[in-house]
XYZ file of C-alpha atoms in Angstrom:
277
model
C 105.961 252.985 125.405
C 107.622 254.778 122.885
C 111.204 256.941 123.444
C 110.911 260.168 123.632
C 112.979 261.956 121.242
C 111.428 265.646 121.448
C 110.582 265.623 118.210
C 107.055 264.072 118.657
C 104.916 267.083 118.384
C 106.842 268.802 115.771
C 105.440 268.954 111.730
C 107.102 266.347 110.812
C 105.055 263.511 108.743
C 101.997 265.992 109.383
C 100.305 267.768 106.604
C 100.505 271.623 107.203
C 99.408 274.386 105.833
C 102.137 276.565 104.150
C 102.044 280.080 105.460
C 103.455 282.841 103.509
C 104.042 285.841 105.959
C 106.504 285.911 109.013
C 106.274 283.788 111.337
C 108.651 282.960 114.214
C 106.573 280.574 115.694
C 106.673 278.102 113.591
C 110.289 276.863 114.473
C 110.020 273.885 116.331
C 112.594 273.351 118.799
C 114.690 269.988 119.897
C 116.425 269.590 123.160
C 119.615 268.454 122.552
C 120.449 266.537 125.517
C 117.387 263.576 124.675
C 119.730 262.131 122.813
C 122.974 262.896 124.338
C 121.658 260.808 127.565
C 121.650 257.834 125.281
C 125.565 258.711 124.282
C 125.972 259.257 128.416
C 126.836 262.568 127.242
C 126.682 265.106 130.152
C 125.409 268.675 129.190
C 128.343 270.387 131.238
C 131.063 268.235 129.793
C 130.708 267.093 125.860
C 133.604 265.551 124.412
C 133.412 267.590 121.409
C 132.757 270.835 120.039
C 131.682 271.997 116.813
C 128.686 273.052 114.811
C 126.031 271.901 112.430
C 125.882 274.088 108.881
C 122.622 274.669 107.127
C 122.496 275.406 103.995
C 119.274 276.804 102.505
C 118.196 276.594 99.028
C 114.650 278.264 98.691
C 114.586 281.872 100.324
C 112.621 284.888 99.136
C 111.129 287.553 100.155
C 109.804 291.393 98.754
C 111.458 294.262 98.455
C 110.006 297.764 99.581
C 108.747 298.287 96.025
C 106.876 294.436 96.052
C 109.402 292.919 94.109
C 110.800 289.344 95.012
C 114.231 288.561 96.046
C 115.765 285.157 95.796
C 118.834 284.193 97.736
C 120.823 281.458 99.014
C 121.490 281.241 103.364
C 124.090 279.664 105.193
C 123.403 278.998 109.353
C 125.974 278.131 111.657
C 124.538 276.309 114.726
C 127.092 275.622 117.499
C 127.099 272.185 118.676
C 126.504 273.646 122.383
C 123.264 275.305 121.787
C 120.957 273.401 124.082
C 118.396 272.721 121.067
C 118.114 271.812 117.190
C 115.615 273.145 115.322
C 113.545 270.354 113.395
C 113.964 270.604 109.348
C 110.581 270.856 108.226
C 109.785 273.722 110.564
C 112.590 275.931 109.529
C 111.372 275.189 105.826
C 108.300 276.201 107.248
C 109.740 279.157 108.605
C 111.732 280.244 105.918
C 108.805 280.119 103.165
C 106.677 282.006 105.691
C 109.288 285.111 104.402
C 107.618 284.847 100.804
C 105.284 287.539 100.567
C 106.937 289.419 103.640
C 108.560 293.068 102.779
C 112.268 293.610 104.065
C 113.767 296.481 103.452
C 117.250 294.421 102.383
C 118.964 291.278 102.754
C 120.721 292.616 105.827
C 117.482 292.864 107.218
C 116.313 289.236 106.336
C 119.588 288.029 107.475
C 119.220 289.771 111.378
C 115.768 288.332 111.539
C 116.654 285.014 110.852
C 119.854 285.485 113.003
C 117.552 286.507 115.738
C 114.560 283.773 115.496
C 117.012 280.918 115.064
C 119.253 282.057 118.212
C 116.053 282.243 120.085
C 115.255 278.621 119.206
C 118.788 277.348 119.522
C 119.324 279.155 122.759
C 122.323 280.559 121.324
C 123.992 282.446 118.984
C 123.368 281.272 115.279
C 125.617 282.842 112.528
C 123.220 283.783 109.086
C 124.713 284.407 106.230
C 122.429 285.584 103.477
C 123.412 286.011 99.957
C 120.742 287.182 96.710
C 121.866 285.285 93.442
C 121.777 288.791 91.790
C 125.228 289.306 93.175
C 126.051 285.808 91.753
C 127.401 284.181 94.984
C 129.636 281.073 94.371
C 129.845 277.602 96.055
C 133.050 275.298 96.086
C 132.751 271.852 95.418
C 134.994 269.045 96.289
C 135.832 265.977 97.058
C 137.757 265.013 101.177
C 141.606 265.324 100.861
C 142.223 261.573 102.164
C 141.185 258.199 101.620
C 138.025 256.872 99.992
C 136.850 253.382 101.372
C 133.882 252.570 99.849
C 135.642 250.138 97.829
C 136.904 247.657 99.760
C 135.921 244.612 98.991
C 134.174 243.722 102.436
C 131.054 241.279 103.598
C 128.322 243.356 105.547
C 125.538 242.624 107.581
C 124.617 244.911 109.989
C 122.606 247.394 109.383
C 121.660 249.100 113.037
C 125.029 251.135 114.952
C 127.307 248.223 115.481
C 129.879 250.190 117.555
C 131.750 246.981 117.869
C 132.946 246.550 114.566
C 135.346 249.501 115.262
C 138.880 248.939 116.588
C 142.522 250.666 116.212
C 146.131 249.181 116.666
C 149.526 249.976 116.063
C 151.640 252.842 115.146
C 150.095 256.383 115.121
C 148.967 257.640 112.120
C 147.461 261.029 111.071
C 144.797 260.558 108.391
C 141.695 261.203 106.819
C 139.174 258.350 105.961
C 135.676 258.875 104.145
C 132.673 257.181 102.771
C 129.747 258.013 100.882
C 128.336 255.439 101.978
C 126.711 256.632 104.975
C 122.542 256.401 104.970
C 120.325 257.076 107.958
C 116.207 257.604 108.058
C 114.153 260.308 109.780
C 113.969 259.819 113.277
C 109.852 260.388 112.997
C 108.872 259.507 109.628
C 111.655 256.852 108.493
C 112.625 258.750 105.310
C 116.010 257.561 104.005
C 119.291 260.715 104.661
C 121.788 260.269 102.123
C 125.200 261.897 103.067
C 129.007 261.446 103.106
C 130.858 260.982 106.593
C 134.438 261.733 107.248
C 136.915 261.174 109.590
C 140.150 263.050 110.452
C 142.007 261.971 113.111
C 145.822 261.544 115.188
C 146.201 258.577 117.053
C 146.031 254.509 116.269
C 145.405 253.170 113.020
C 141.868 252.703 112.726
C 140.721 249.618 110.846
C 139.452 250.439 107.776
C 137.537 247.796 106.625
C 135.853 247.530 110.487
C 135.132 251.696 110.313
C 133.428 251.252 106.891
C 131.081 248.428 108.085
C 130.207 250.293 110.898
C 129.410 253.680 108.241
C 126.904 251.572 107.026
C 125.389 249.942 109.548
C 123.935 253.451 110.296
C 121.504 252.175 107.124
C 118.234 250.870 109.280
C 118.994 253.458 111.612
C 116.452 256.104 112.634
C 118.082 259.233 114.105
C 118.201 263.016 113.144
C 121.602 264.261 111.405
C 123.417 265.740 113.886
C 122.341 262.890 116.182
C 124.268 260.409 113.974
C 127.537 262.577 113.852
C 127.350 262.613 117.705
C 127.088 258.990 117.659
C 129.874 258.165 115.217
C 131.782 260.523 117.116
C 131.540 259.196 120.348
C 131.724 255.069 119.215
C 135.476 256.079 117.188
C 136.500 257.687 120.097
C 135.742 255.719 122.810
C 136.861 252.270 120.995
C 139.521 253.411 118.861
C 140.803 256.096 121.155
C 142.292 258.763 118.662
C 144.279 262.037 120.424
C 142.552 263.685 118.039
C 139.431 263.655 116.318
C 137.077 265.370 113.556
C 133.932 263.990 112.202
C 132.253 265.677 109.730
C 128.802 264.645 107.467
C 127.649 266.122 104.445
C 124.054 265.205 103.582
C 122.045 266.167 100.841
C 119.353 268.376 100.550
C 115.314 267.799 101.899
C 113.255 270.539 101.516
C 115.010 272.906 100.115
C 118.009 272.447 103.245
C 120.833 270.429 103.540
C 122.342 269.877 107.111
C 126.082 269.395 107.723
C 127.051 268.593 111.273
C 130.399 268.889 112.317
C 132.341 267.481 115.667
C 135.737 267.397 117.004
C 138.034 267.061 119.716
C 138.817 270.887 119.374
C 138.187 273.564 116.891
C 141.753 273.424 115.519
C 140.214 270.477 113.544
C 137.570 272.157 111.148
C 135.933 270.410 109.073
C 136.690 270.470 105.268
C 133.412 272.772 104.107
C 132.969 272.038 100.518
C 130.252 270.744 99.253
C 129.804 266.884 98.714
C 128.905 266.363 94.921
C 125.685 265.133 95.209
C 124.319 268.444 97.034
């Protein structure tokens, strides 16, 4: 019997039709909380808050006079919104807007606002910007420690929690990798991202944290899954006082997805973009 992960009936590795005129149905979403019962995570008490920030690439629409708009989005999905919407149906979604009229980008912007909260079952922030008022994005690289190379032996390549441990005198510091790969929890497509960790509390062993970044690499799990997971492994066996883990991956579909968790919100994480989005 295969584990349910919510995600069975959703688009994903299915051939569809594109659709080019609204339509809020074709979100597809997640419960949360499949997952979270594998972390023991109870829906009334997470460890962690945070969010998960989309960025979308490939948004148009017509203007009252039938002329296209193009714009870049940004949506902010808190981490305690009881679902996730799959990927492929919010590119779905969001191409369904092509040959739809809107009277202006505020417009487009409270729509999607609207449909994704719906989905989410909670409040999603939209931010909606058309490239004909030449919006900006900021690149850059974590403020902290790079560990991809140390020179260290690996070979595990499914969530080896184990390899993590933490001694010694505190330390406040950030640690990153590029390194990080995970597949599509329903077709097995490789995610390419960047993880990082900011944290107060033990010295976390850095070659140990690093083999466990990539041990993530035969492991089939959505995004934000995976940055609940690492979450919850570094803090339960390395037992920071605080805690921020953050993962940049690049872009599928015209979307990248960026979840973001922490011990509270004092710790945000760094929002640049990774250079390889």
């Amino acid at each position: 019997m295969t584990d349910r992960h919510g995600a069975e009936a959703s688009p994903l590795g299915r051939t569809v039709s594109y659709r080019d005129t609204y339509a809020p149905e074709l979100l597809f979403p997640i419960p949360r909380q499949l997952k979270r019962d594998e972390l023991g995570l109870r829906e009334d008490a997470l460890p962690f808050v945070g969010a998960d920030l989309w960025n979308a690439y490939e948004l148009s629409w017509l203007n009252p006079r039938g002329k296209p708009v193009v714009a870049l989005a940004r949506f902010r999905v808190p981490a305690e919104t009881p679902r996730l919407v799959e990927s492929k149906s919010l590119k779905l979604y969001l191409n369904a807007f092509n040959q739809h009229v809107f009277a202006d980008h505020e417009a487009v912007a409270a729509t999607i606002a609207a449909d994704l909260s719906a989905a989410a079952g909670g409040a999603v922030g939209v931010e909606v910007a058309p490239l004909s008022r030449r919006p900006q994005r900021a690149f850059g690289y974590p403020e902290g420690v790079c560990l991809d190379e140390l020179d260290v032996a690996i070979d595990r390549y499914q969530p080896a929690p184990e390899l993590l441990s933490a001694g010694g005198a505190e330390v406040a510091e950030t640690l990153y990798s590029h390194l990080l790969k995970s597949n599509c929890l329903v077709t097995g497509q490789p995610d390419w991202g960047m993880v990082a960790l900011r944290y107060r509390g033990p010295a976390i062993d850095r070659a140990g944290l690093l083999r466990y970044i990539v041990s993530f690499r035969g492991h089939n799990e959505f995004h934000e899954q995976c940055v609940e997971r690492i979450f919850c492994d570094v803090l339960a066996r390395c037992q920071p006082r605080e805690l921020s883990v953050w993962a940049r991956y690049t872009r599928r579909g015209g979307l990248d997805i960026n979840p973001w968790r922490a011990t509270s919100l004092a710790l945000a994480a760094d929002e640049r973009m990774e250079v390889r989005q």
